PDB file of C-alpha atoms in Angstrom:
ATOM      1  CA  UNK L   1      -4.885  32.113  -8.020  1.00 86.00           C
ATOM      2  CA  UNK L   2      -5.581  30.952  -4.416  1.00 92.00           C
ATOM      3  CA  UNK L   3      -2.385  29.321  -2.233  1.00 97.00           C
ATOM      4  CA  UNK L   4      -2.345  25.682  -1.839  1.00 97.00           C
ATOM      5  CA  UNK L   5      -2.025  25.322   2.147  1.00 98.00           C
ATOM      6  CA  UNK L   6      -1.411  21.326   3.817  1.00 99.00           C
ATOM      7  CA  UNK L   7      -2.223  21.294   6.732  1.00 98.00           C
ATOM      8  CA  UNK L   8      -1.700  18.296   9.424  1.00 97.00           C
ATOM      9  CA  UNK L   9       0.220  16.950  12.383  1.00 93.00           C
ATOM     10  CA  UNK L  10       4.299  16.635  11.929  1.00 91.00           C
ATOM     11  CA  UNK L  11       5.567  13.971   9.178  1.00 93.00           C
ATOM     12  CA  UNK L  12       1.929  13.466   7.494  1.00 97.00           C
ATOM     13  CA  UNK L  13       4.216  15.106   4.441  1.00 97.00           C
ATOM     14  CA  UNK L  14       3.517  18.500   4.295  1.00 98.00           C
ATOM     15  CA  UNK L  15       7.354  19.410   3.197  1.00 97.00           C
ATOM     16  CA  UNK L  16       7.923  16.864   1.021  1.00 98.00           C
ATOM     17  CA  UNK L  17       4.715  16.863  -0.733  1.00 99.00           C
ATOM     18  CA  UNK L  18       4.756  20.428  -0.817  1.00 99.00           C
ATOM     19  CA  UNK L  19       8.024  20.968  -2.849  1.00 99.00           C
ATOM     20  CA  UNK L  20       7.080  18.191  -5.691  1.00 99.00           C
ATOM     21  CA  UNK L  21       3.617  19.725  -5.687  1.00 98.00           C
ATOM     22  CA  UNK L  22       4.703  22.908  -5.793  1.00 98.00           C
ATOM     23  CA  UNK L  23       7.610  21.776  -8.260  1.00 99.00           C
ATOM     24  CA  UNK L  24       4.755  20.003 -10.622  1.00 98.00           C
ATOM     25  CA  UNK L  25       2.033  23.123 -11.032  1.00 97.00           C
ATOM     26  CA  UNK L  26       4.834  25.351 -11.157  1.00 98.00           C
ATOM     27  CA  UNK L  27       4.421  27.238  -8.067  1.00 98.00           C
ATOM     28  CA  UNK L  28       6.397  28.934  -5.432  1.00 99.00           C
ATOM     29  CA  UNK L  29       6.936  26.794  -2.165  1.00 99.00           C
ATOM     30  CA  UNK L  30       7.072  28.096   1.283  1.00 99.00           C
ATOM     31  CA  UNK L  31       7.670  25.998   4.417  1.00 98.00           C
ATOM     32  CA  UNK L  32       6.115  27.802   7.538  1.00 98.00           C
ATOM     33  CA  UNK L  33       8.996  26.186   9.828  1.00 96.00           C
ATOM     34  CA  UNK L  34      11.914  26.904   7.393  1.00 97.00           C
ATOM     35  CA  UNK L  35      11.075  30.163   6.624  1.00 98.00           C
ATOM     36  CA  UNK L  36      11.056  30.835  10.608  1.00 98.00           C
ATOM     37  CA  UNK L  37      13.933  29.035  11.072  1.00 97.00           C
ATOM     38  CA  UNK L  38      15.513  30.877   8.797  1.00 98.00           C
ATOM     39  CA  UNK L  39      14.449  34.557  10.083  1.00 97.00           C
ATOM     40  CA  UNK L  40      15.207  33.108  13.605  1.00 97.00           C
ATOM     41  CA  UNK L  41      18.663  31.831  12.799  1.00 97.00           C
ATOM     42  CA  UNK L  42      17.632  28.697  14.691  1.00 96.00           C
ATOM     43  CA  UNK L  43      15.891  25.293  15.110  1.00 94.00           C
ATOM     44  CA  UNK L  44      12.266  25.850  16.466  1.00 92.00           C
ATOM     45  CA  UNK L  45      13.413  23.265  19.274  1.00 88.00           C
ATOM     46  CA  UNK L  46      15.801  25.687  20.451  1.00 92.00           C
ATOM     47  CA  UNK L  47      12.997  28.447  20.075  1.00 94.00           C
ATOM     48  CA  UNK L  48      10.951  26.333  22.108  1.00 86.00           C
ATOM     49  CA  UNK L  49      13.440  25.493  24.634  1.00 88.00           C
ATOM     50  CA  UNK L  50      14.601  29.095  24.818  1.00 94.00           C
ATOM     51  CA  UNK L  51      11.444  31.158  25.241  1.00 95.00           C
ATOM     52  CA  UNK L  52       9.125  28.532  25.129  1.00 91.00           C
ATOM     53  CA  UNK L  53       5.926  27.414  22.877  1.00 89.00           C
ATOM     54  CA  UNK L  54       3.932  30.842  22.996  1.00 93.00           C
ATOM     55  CA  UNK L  55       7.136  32.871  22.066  1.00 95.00           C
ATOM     56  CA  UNK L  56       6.942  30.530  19.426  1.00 95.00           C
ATOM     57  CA  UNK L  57       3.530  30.590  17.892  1.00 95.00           C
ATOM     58  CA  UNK L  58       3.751  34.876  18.263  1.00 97.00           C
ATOM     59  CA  UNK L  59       6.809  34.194  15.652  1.00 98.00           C
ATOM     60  CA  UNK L  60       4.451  31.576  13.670  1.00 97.00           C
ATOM     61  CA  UNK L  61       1.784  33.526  13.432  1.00 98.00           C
ATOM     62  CA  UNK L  62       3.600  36.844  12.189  1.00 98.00           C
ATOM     63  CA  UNK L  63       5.196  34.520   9.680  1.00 98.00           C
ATOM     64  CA  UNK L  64       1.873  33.232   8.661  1.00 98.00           C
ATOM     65  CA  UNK L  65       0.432  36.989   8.065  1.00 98.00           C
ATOM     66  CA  UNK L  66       3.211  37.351   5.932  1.00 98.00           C
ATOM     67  CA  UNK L  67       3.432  34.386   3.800  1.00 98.00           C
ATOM     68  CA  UNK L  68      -0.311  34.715   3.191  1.00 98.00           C
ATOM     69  CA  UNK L  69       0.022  38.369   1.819  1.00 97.00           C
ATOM     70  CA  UNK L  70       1.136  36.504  -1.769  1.00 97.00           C
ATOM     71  CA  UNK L  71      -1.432  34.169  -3.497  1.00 96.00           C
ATOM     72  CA  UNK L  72      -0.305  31.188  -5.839  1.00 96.00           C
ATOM     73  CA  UNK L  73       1.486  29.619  -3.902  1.00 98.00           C
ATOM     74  CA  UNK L  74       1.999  26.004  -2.282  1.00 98.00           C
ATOM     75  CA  UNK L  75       2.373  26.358   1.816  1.00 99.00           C
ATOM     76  CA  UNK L  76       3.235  23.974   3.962  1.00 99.00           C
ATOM     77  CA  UNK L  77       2.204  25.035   7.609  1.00 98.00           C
ATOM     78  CA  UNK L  78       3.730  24.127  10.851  1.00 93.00           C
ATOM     79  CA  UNK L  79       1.618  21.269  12.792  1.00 92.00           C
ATOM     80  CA  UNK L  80      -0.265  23.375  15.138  1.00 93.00           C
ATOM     81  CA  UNK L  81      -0.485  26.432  13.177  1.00 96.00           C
ATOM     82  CA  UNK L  82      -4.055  26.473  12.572  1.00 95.00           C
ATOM     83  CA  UNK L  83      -5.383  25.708  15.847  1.00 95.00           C
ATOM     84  CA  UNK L  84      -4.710  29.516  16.089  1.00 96.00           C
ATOM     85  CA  UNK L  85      -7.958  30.846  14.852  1.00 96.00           C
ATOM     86  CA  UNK L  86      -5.965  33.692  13.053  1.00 97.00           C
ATOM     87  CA  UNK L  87      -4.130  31.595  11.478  1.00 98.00           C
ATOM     88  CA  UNK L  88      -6.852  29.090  10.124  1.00 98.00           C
ATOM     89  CA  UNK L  89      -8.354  32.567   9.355  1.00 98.00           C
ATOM     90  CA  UNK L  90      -5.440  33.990   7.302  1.00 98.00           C
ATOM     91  CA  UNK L  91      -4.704  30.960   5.978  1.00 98.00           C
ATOM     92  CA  UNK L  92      -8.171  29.728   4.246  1.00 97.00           C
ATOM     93  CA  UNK L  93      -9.104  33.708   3.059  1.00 96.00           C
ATOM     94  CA  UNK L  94      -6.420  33.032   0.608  1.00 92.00           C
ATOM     95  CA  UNK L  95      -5.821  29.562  -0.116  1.00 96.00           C
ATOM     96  CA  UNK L  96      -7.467  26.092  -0.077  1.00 97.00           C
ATOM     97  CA  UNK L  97      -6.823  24.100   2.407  1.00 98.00           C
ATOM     98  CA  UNK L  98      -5.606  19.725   2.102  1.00 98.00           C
ATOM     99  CA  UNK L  99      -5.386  18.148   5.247  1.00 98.00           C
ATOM    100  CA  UNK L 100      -2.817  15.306   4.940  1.00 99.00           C
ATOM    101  CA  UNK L 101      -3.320  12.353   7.808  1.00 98.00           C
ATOM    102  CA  UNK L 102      -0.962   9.387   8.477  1.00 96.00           C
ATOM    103  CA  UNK L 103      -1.194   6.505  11.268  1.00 94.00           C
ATOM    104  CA  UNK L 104       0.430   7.496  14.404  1.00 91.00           C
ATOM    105  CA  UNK L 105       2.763   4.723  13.778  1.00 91.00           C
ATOM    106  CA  UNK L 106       4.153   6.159  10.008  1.00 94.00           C
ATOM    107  CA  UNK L 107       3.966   9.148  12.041  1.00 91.00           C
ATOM    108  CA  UNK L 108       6.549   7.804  14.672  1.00 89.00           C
ATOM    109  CA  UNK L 109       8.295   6.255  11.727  1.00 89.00           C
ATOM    110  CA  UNK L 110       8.717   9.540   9.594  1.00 93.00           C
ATOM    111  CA  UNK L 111       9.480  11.907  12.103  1.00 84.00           C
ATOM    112  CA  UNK L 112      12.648   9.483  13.645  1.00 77.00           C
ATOM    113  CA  UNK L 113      13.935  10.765  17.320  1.00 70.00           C
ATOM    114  CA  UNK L 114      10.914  12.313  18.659  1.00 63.00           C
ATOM    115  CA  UNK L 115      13.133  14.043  21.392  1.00 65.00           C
ATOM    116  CA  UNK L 116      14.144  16.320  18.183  1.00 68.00           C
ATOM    117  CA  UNK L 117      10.392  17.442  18.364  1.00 71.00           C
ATOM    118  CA  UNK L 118       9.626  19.255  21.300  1.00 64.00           C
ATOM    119  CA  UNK L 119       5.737  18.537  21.335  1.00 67.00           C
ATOM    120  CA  UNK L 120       6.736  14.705  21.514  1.00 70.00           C
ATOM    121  CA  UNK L 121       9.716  14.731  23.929  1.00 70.00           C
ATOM    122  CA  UNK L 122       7.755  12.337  26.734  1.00 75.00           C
ATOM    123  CA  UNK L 123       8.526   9.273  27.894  1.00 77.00           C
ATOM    124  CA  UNK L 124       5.530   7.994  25.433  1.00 84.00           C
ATOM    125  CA  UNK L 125       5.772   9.878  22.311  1.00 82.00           C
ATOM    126  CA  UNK L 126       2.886   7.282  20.877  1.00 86.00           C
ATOM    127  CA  UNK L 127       0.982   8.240  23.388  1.00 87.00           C
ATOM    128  CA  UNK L 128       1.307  12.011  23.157  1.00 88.00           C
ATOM    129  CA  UNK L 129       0.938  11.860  19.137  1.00 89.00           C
ATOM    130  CA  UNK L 130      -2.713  10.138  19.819  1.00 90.00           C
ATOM    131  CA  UNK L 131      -3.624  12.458  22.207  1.00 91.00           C
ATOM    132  CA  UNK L 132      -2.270  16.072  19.611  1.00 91.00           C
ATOM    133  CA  UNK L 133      -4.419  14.509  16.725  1.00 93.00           C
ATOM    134  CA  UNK L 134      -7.865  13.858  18.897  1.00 94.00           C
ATOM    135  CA  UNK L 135      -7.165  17.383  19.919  1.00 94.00           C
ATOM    136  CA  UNK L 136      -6.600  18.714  16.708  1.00 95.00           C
ATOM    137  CA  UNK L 137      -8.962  16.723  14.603  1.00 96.00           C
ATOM    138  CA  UNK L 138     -11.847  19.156  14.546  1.00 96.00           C
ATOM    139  CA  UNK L 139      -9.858  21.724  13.240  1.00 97.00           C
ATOM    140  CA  UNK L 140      -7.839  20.003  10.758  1.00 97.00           C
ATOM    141  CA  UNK L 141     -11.070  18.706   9.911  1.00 97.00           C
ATOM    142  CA  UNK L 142     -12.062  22.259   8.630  1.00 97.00           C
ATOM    143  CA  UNK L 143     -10.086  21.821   5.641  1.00 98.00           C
ATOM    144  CA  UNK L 144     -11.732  21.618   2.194  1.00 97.00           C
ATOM    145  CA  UNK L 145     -10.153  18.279   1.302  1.00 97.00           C
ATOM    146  CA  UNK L 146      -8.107  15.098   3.184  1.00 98.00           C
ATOM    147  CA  UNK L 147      -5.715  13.043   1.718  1.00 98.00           C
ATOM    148  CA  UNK L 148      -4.429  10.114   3.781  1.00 98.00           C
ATOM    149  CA  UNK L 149      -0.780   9.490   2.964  1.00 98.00           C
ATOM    150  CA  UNK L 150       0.438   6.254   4.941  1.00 97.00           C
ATOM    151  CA  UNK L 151       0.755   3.688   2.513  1.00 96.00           C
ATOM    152  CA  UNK L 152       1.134   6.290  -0.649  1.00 98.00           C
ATOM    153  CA  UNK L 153       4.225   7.371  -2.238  1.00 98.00           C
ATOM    154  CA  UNK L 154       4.929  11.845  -2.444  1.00 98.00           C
ATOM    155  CA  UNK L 155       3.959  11.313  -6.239  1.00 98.00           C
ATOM    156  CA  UNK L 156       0.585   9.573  -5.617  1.00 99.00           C
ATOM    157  CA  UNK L 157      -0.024  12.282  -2.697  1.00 99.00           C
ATOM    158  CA  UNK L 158       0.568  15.311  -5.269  1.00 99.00           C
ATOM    159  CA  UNK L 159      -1.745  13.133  -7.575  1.00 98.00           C
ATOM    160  CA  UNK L 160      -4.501  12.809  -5.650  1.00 97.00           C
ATOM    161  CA  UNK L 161      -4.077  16.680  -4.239  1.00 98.00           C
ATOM    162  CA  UNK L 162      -4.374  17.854  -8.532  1.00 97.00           C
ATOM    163  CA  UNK L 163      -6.852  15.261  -9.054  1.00 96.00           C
ATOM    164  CA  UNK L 164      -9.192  16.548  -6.174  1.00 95.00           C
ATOM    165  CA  UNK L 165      -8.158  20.562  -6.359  1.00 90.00           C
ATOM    166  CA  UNK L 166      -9.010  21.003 -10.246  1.00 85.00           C
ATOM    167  CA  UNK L 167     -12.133  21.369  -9.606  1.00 77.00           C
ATOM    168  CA  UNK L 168     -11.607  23.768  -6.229  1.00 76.00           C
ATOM    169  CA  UNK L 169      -9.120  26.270  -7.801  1.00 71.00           C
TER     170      UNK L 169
END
């Protein structure tokens, strides 16, 4: 049974959505970022303060060959994990892959203090979140199905992921 990966930029709803879908088929969940956070014994903020952002996608990416050793599972991967090409790579050879989008602005309005996210600590966070989703578009774009989860609540999100992926799995 393949792994159910979402994909997307930070607070489309990849967590969230992840656990109740992964809670509804009955499935183990694993959250990219926890999991390193966990092994780590820190916040990737401080990783990325620390030793900066390609210390931090080496420790992604191991984590990703990992994770993606198991199959059946529901995956939630960090925001910029798959513009690694080993990591798209690992990541669809064993799983199918839902892109979730939001508006910048729900974006904005999910994620709350952007100066807790180190990609959007500028002095216009809008501005940078535009500018990380037209340069990851193409490649989030290589997933094999998008669900758009501004105005939708986590239930009608895992809905629309079963009602789409029965087919696919």
């Amino acid at each position: 049974m393949k792994n159910l990966v979402l994909i997307g930029f930070m607070g489309t709803g990849k967590s969230v959505v992840g656990r109740a879908l992964a809670a509804r088929l009955d499935r183990p969940f694993v959250d990219v970022d926890e999991a390193i956070e966990r092994e780590q014994g820190r916040p990737i903020r401080k990783i990325f303060a620390e030793q900066g952002e390609p210390a931090f996608r080496a420790v992604e990416r191991a984590m990703i060959q990992r994770v993606t050793q198991r199959d059946g599972q529901v995956i939630a991967a960090g925001g910029g994990a798959i513009m690694d090409e080993g990591n798209l790579a690992a990541l669809s050879r064993r799983g199918w892959l839902v892109w979730l989008t939001a508006e910048p602005d729900v974006i904005l309005q999910r994620i709350g203090d952007p100066a807790t996210r180190p990609l959007l600590n500028t002095a216009d966070p809008r501005a940078r979140v535009a500018e990380l989703l037209a340069l990851r578009q193409a490649t989030y774009a290589k997933a094999d199905a998008v669900v758009e989860t501004s105005r939708r609540t986590v239930e009608q999100v895992v809905h629309e992921i079963i009602r789409i992926g029965e087919k696919a799995w």
